[in-house]
Coordinates of C-alpha atoms in Angstrom, one line a residue:
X1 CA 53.2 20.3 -32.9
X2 CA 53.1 19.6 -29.2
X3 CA 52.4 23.6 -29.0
X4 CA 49.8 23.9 -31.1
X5 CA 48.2 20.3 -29.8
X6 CA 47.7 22.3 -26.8
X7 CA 46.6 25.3 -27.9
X8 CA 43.6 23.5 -29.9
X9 CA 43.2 21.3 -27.1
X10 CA 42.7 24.0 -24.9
X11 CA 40.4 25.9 -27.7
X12 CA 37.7 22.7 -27.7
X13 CA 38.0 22.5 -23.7
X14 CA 36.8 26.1 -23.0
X15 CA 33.7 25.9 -26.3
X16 CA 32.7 22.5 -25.1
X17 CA 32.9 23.9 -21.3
X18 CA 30.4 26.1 -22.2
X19 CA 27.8 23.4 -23.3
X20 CA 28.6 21.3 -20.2
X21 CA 27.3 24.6 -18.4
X22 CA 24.4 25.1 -20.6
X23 CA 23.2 22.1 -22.0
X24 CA 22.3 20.6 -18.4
X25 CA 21.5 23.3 -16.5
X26 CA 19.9 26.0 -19.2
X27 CA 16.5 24.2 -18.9
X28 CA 17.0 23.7 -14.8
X29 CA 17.4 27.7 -14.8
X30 CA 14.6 28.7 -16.7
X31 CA 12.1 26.1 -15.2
X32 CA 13.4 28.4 -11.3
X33 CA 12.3 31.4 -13.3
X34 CA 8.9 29.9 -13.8
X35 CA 8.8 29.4 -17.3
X36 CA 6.3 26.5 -18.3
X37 CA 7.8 22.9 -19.9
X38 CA 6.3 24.1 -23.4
X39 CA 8.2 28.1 -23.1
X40 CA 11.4 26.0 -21.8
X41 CA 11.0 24.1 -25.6
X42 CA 10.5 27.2 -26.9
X43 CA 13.4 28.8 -25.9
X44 CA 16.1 26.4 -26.1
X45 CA 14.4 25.7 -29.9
X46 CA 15.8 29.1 -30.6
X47 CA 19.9 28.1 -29.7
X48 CA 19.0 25.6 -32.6
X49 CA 17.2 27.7 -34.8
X50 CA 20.4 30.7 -34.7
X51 CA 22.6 26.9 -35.6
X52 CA 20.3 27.0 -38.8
X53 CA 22.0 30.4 -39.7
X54 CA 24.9 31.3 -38.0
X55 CA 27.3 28.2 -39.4
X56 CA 26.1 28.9 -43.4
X57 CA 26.8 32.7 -42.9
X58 CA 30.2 32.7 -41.0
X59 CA 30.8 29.8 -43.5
X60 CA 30.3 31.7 -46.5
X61 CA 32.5 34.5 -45.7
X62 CA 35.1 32.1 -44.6
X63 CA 35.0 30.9 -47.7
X64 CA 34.7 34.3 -49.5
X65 CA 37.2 36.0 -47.7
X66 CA 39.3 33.4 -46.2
X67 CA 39.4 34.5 -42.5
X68 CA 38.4 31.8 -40.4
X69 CA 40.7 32.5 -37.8
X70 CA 39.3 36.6 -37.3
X71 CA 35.7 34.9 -37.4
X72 CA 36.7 32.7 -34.5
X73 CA 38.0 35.7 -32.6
X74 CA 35.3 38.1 -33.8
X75 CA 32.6 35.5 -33.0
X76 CA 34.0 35.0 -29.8
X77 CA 33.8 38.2 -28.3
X78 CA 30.5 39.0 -29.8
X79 CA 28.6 35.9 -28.1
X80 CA 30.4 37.9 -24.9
X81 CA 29.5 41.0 -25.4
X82 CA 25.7 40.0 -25.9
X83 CA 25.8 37.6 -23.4
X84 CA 25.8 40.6 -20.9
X85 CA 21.9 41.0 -21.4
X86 CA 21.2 37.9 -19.7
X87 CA 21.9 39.8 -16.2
X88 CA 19.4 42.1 -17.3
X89 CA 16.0 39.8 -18.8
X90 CA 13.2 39.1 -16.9
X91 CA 10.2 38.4 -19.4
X92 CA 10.2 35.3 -21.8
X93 CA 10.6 38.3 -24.9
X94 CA 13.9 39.2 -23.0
X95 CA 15.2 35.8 -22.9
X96 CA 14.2 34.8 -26.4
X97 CA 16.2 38.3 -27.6
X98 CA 19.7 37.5 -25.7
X99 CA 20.0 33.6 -25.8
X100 CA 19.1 34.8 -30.2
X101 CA 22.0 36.9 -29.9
X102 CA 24.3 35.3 -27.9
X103 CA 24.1 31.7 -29.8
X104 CA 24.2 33.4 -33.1
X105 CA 27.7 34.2 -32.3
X106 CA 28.5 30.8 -30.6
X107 CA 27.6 28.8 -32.8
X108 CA 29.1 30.3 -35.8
X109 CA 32.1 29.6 -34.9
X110 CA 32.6 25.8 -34.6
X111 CA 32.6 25.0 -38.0
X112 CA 35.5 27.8 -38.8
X113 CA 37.5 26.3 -35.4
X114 CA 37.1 22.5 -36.6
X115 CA 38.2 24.3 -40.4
X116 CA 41.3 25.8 -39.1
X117 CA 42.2 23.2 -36.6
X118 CA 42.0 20.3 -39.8
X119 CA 44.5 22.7 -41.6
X120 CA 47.0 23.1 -38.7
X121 CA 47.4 20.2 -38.5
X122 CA 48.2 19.1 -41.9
X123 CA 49.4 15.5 -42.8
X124 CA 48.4 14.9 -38.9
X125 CA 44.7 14.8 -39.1
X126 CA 44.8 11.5 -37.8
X127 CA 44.8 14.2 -33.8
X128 CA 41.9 15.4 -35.0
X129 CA 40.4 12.8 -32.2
X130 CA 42.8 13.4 -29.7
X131 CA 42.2 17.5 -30.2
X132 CA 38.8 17.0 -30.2
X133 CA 38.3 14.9 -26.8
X134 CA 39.5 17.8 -24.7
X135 CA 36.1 19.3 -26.1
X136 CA 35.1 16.8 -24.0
X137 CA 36.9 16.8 -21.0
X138 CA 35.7 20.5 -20.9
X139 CA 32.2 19.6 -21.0
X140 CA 32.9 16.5 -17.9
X141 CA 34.6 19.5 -15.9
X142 CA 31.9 21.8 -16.2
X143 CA 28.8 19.1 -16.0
X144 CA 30.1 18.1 -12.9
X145 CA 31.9 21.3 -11.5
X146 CA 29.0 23.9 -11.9
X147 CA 26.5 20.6 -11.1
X148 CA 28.3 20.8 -7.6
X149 CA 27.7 24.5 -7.3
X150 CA 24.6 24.8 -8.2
X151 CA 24.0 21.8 -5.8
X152 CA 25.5 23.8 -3.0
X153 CA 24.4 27.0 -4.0
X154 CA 21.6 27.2 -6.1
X155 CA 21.0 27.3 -10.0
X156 CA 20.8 31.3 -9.3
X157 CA 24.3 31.3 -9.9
X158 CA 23.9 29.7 -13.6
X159 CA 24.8 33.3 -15.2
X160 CA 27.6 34.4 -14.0
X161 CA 28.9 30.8 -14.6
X162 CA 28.5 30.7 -18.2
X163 CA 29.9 34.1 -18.5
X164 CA 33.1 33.2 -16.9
X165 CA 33.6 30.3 -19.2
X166 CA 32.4 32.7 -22.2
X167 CA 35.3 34.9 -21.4
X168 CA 37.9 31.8 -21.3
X169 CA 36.5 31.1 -24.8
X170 CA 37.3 34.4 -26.0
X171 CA 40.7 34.4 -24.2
X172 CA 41.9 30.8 -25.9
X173 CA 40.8 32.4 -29.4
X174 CA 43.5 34.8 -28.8
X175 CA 46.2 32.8 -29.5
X176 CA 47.8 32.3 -32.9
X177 CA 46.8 29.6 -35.5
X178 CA 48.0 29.6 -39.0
X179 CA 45.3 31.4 -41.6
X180 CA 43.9 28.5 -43.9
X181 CA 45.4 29.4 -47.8
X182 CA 42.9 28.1 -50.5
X183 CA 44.7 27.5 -53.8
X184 CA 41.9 28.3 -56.4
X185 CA 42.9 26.1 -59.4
X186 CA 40.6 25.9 -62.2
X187 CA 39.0 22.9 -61.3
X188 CA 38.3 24.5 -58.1
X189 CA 36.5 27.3 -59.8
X190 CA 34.5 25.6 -61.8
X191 CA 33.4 23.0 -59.2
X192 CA 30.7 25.1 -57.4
X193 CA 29.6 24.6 -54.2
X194 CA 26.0 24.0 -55.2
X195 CA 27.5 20.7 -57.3
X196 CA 28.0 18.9 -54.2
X197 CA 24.6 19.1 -53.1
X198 CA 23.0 17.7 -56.0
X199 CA 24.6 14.3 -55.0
X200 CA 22.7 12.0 -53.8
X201 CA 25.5 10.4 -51.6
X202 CA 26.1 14.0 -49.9
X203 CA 21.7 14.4 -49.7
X204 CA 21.2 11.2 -47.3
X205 CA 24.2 12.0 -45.7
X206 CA 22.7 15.4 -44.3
X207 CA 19.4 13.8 -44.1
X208 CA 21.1 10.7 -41.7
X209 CA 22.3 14.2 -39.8
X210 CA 19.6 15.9 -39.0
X211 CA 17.4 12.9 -38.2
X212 CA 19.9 12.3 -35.5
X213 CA 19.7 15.6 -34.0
X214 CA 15.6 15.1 -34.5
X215 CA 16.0 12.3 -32.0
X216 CA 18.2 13.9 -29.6
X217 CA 15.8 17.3 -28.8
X218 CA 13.8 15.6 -25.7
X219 CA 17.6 14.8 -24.6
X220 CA 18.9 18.1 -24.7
X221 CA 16.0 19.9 -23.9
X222 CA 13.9 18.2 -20.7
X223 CA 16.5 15.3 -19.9
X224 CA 17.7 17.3 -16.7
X225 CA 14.1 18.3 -15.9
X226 CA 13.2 14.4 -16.1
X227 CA 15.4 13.0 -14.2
X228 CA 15.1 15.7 -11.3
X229 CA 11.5 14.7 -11.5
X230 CA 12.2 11.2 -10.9
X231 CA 13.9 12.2 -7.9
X232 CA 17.8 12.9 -8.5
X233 CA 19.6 15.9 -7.4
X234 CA 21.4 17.9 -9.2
X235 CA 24.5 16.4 -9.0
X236 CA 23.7 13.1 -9.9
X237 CA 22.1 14.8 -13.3
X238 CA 25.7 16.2 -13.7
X239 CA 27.4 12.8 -13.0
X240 CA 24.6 11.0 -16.0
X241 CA 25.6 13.7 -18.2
X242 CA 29.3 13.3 -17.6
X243 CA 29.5 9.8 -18.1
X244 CA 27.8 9.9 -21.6
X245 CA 31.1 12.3 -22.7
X246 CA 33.6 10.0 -20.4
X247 CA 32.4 7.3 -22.9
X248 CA 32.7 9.7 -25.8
X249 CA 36.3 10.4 -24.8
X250 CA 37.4 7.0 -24.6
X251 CA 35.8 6.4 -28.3
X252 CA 37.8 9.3 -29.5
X253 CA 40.7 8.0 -28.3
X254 CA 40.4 4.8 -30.3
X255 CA 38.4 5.8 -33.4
X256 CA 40.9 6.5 -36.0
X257 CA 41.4 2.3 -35.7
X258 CA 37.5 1.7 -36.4
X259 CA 37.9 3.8 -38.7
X260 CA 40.7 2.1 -40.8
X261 CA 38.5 -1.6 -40.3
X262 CA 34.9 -0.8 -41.0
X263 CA 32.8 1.1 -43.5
X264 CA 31.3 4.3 -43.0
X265 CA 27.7 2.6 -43.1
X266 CA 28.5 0.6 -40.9
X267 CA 29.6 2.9 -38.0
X268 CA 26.3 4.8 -38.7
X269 CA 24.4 2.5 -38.6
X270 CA 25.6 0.8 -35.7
X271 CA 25.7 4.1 -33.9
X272 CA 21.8 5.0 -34.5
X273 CA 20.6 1.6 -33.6
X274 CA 22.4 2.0 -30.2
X275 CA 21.1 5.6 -30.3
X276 CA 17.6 4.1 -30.8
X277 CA 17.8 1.3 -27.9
X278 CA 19.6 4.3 -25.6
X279 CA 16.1 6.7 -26.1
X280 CA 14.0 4.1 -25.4
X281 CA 15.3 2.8 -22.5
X282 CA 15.7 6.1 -21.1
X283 CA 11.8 6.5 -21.8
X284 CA 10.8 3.7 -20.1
X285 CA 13.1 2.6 -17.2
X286 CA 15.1 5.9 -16.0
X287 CA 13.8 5.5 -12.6
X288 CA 17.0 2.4 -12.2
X289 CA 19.8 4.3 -11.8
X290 CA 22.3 1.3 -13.0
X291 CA 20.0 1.6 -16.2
X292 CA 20.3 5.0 -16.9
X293 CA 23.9 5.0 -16.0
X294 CA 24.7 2.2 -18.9
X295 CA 22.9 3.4 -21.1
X296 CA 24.4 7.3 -20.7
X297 CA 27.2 5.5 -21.6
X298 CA 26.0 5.1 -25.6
X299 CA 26.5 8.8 -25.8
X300 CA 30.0 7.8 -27.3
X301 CA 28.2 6.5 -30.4
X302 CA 25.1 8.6 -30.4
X303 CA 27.2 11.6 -30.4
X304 CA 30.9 10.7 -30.7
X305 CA 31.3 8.1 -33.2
X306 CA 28.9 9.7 -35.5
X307 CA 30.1 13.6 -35.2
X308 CA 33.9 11.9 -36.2
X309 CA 32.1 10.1 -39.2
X310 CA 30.6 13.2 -40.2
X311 CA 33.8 15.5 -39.7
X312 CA 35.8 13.2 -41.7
X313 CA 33.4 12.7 -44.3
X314 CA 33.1 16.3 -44.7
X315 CA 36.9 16.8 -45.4
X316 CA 36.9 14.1 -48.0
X317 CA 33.7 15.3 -49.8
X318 CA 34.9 18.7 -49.9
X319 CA 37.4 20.4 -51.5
X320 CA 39.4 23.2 -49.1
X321 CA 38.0 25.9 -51.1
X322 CA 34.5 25.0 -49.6
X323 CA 35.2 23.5 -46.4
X324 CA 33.9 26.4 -44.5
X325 CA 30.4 26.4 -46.3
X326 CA 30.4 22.6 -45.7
X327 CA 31.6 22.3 -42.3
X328 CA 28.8 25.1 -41.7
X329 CA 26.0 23.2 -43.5
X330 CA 27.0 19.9 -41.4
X331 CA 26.1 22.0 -38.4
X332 CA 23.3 23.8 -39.7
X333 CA 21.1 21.2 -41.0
X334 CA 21.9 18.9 -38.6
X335 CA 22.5 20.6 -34.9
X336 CA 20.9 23.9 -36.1
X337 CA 17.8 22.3 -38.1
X338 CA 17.5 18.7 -36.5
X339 CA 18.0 19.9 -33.0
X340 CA 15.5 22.6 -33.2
X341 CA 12.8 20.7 -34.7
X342 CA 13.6 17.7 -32.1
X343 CA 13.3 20.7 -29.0
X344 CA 10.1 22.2 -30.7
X345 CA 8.1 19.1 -31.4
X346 CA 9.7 17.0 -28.2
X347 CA 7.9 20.4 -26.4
X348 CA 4.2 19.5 -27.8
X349 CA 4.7 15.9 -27.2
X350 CA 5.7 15.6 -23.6
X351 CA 3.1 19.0 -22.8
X352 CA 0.3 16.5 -24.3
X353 CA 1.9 12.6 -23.5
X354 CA 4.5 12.9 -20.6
X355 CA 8.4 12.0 -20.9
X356 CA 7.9 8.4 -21.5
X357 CA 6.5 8.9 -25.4
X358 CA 8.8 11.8 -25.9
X359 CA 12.0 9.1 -25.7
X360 CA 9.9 6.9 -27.5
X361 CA 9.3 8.9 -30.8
X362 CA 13.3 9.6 -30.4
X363 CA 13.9 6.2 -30.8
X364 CA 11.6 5.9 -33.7
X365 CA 12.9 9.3 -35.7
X366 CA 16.7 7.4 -35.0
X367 CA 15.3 4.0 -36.3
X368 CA 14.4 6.0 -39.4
X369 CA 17.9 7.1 -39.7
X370 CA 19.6 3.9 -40.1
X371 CA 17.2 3.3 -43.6
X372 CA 19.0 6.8 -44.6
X373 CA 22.0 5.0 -44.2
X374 CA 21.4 2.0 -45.8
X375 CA 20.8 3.6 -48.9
X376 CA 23.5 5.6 -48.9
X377 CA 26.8 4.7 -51.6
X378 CA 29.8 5.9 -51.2
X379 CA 32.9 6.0 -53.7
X380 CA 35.3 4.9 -50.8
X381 CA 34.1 2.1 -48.0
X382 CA 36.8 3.4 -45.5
X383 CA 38.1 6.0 -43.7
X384 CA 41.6 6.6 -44.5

């Protein structure tokens, strides 16, 4: 076990790396290049739009063919290989083509790695957490690492960054993880994938999902562009970044005991209310840095408490034979779907209104969450 804790570890620090590289700084690079706020939108819409697809066809022949570990691997080396074009764009079509291509693959493949890391670890799901925070760690090195460079250097050097941390992704898929086996009983084979959906339980569970990721588009997509507007240098962006994931890590750390003493509603809706409160505060009184600092710090439930909630609920819901196809749906709807419709429509408001109503309608779609979640009914009230 303490061999394959660190090769999973070290398989969620270099993906997560990657978004700590991206996430901050994507919008910062294409903003030097000229681009206009509403072409910025535009572009980093399309990373969410290929999370729409990617997940639900790399899930489906998961499923099919059970090969999640070769679709890690495979995935992998594609988002490198069309990485490579970035060097070469220099129109808005260009860009649009390679960050289409390149994303595709990436995000394909975190659905198959959180499938095959739940089934290493067999009656020890309970370091799922634990795995999953060096995701974290990954993204708090490279926030504040490459948020140094580019301080020092420039934000020139944003692509040959991200392709050095592409290739370490590629290079910790290498390794070797046990194949998930699917046992297709016949109750298994007559329980169709489709089945699950039509529950209404499962429906307002992805609807609670992509809400969220509705309310976190302005975040992902003009928080950096904000704050540097406000006056902060690059490196302090990095630092508010980092400290939303520093709190996430130290949630992961102690969620499997929230989970054994509170309800599954509960956690949610506790989360989006502080999501809520965190979006609207950021709209209206980033210019404090204490403020912005504290309230970075509600990351651990915007993001953290509720991607473990929706992991685990996943695995319950789901038998193996369709984790795949779930895992990718869970990622579709919600980080594909939600976080492209948040980055599109987050675009037209803050062109027309200015940052301050962007945050604001963010609080409001989270607000709409939590009624999602109050409806919801669930067979079990805890996580076990």
């Amino acid at each position: 076990m303490p061999v394959l804790y660190l090769k999973l570890s070290f398989l969620y620090f270099t993906y997560f790396a990657l978004l700590g590289v991206m996430a901050p700084y994507l919008g910062l690079y294409l903003d030097s290049k000229g681009f206009s706020l509403l072409e910025i939108s535009q572009l980093l819409s399309l990373l969410m739009i290929t999370k729409v697809l990617a997940p639900l066809l790399w899930g489906a022949l998961s499923d099919r063919f059970s090969n999640n570990v070769f679709l890690v691997r495979f995935g992998t080396l594609m988002t490198l290989v069309c990485y490579s074009g970035f060097f070469f764009a220099n129109t808005f079509q260009a860009y649009a083509l390679v960050i289409v291509l390149f994303s595709f693959f990436w995000n394909a493949v975190l659905p198959q790695i959180e499938v095959v890391t739940l089934f290493n670890l067999g009656s020890k799901k309970e370091l799922y957490g634990r795995i999953r925070l060096w995701g974290s760690v990954g993204f708090i090195f490279s926030v504040m690492g490459f948020g140094i460079v580019f301080d020092i250097w420039g934000i020139a050097y944003f692509p040959i960054s991200l392709l050095c941390v592409i290739a370490l992704i590629f290079v910790s898929s290498l390794v070797h993880f046990e194949e998930p086996k699917r046992t297709q009983s016949h109750d298994e084979a007559s329980h169709g994938f489709m089945v699950y959906l039509k529950r209404r339980d499962i429906q307002q569970f992805f609807i609670v999902c992509f809400l969220l990721q509705v309310s976190h588009g302005a975040y992902y997509t003009y928080f950096s562009i904000y704050m540097e507007s406000l006056g902060y240098s690059t490196a302090q962006v990095g630092v508010l970044w980092s400290l939303g994931v520093i709190a996430e890590v130290l949630l992961f750390i102690y969620m499997h005991r929230w989970f054994g003493l509170h309800s599954i509603r509960l956690i949610m809706a506790i989360s989006l209310l502080l999501t809520a409160f965190r979006w609207v505060v950021t709209g209206l009184l980033a210019e404090y840095w204490m403020v912005i600092v504290i309230v970075q710090c509600i990351h651990a439930f915007s993001f953290g408490a509720m991607h473990a909630t929706a992991i685990k609920f996943v695995h319950q819901r789901f038998k193996l034979r369709h984790q795949g196809r779930a895992q990718a749906l869970y990622s579709s709807l919600g980080f594909g779907a939600g976080g492209a419709a948040g980055a599109y429509f987050s675009g037209v408001v803050v062109s027309e209104y200015g940052y301050y109503w962007t945050f604001i309608i963010s609080g409001l779609v989270a607000l709409a969450a939590v009624f999602f979640v109050y409806s919801l009914r669930f067979k079990t009230s805890h996580f076990s």
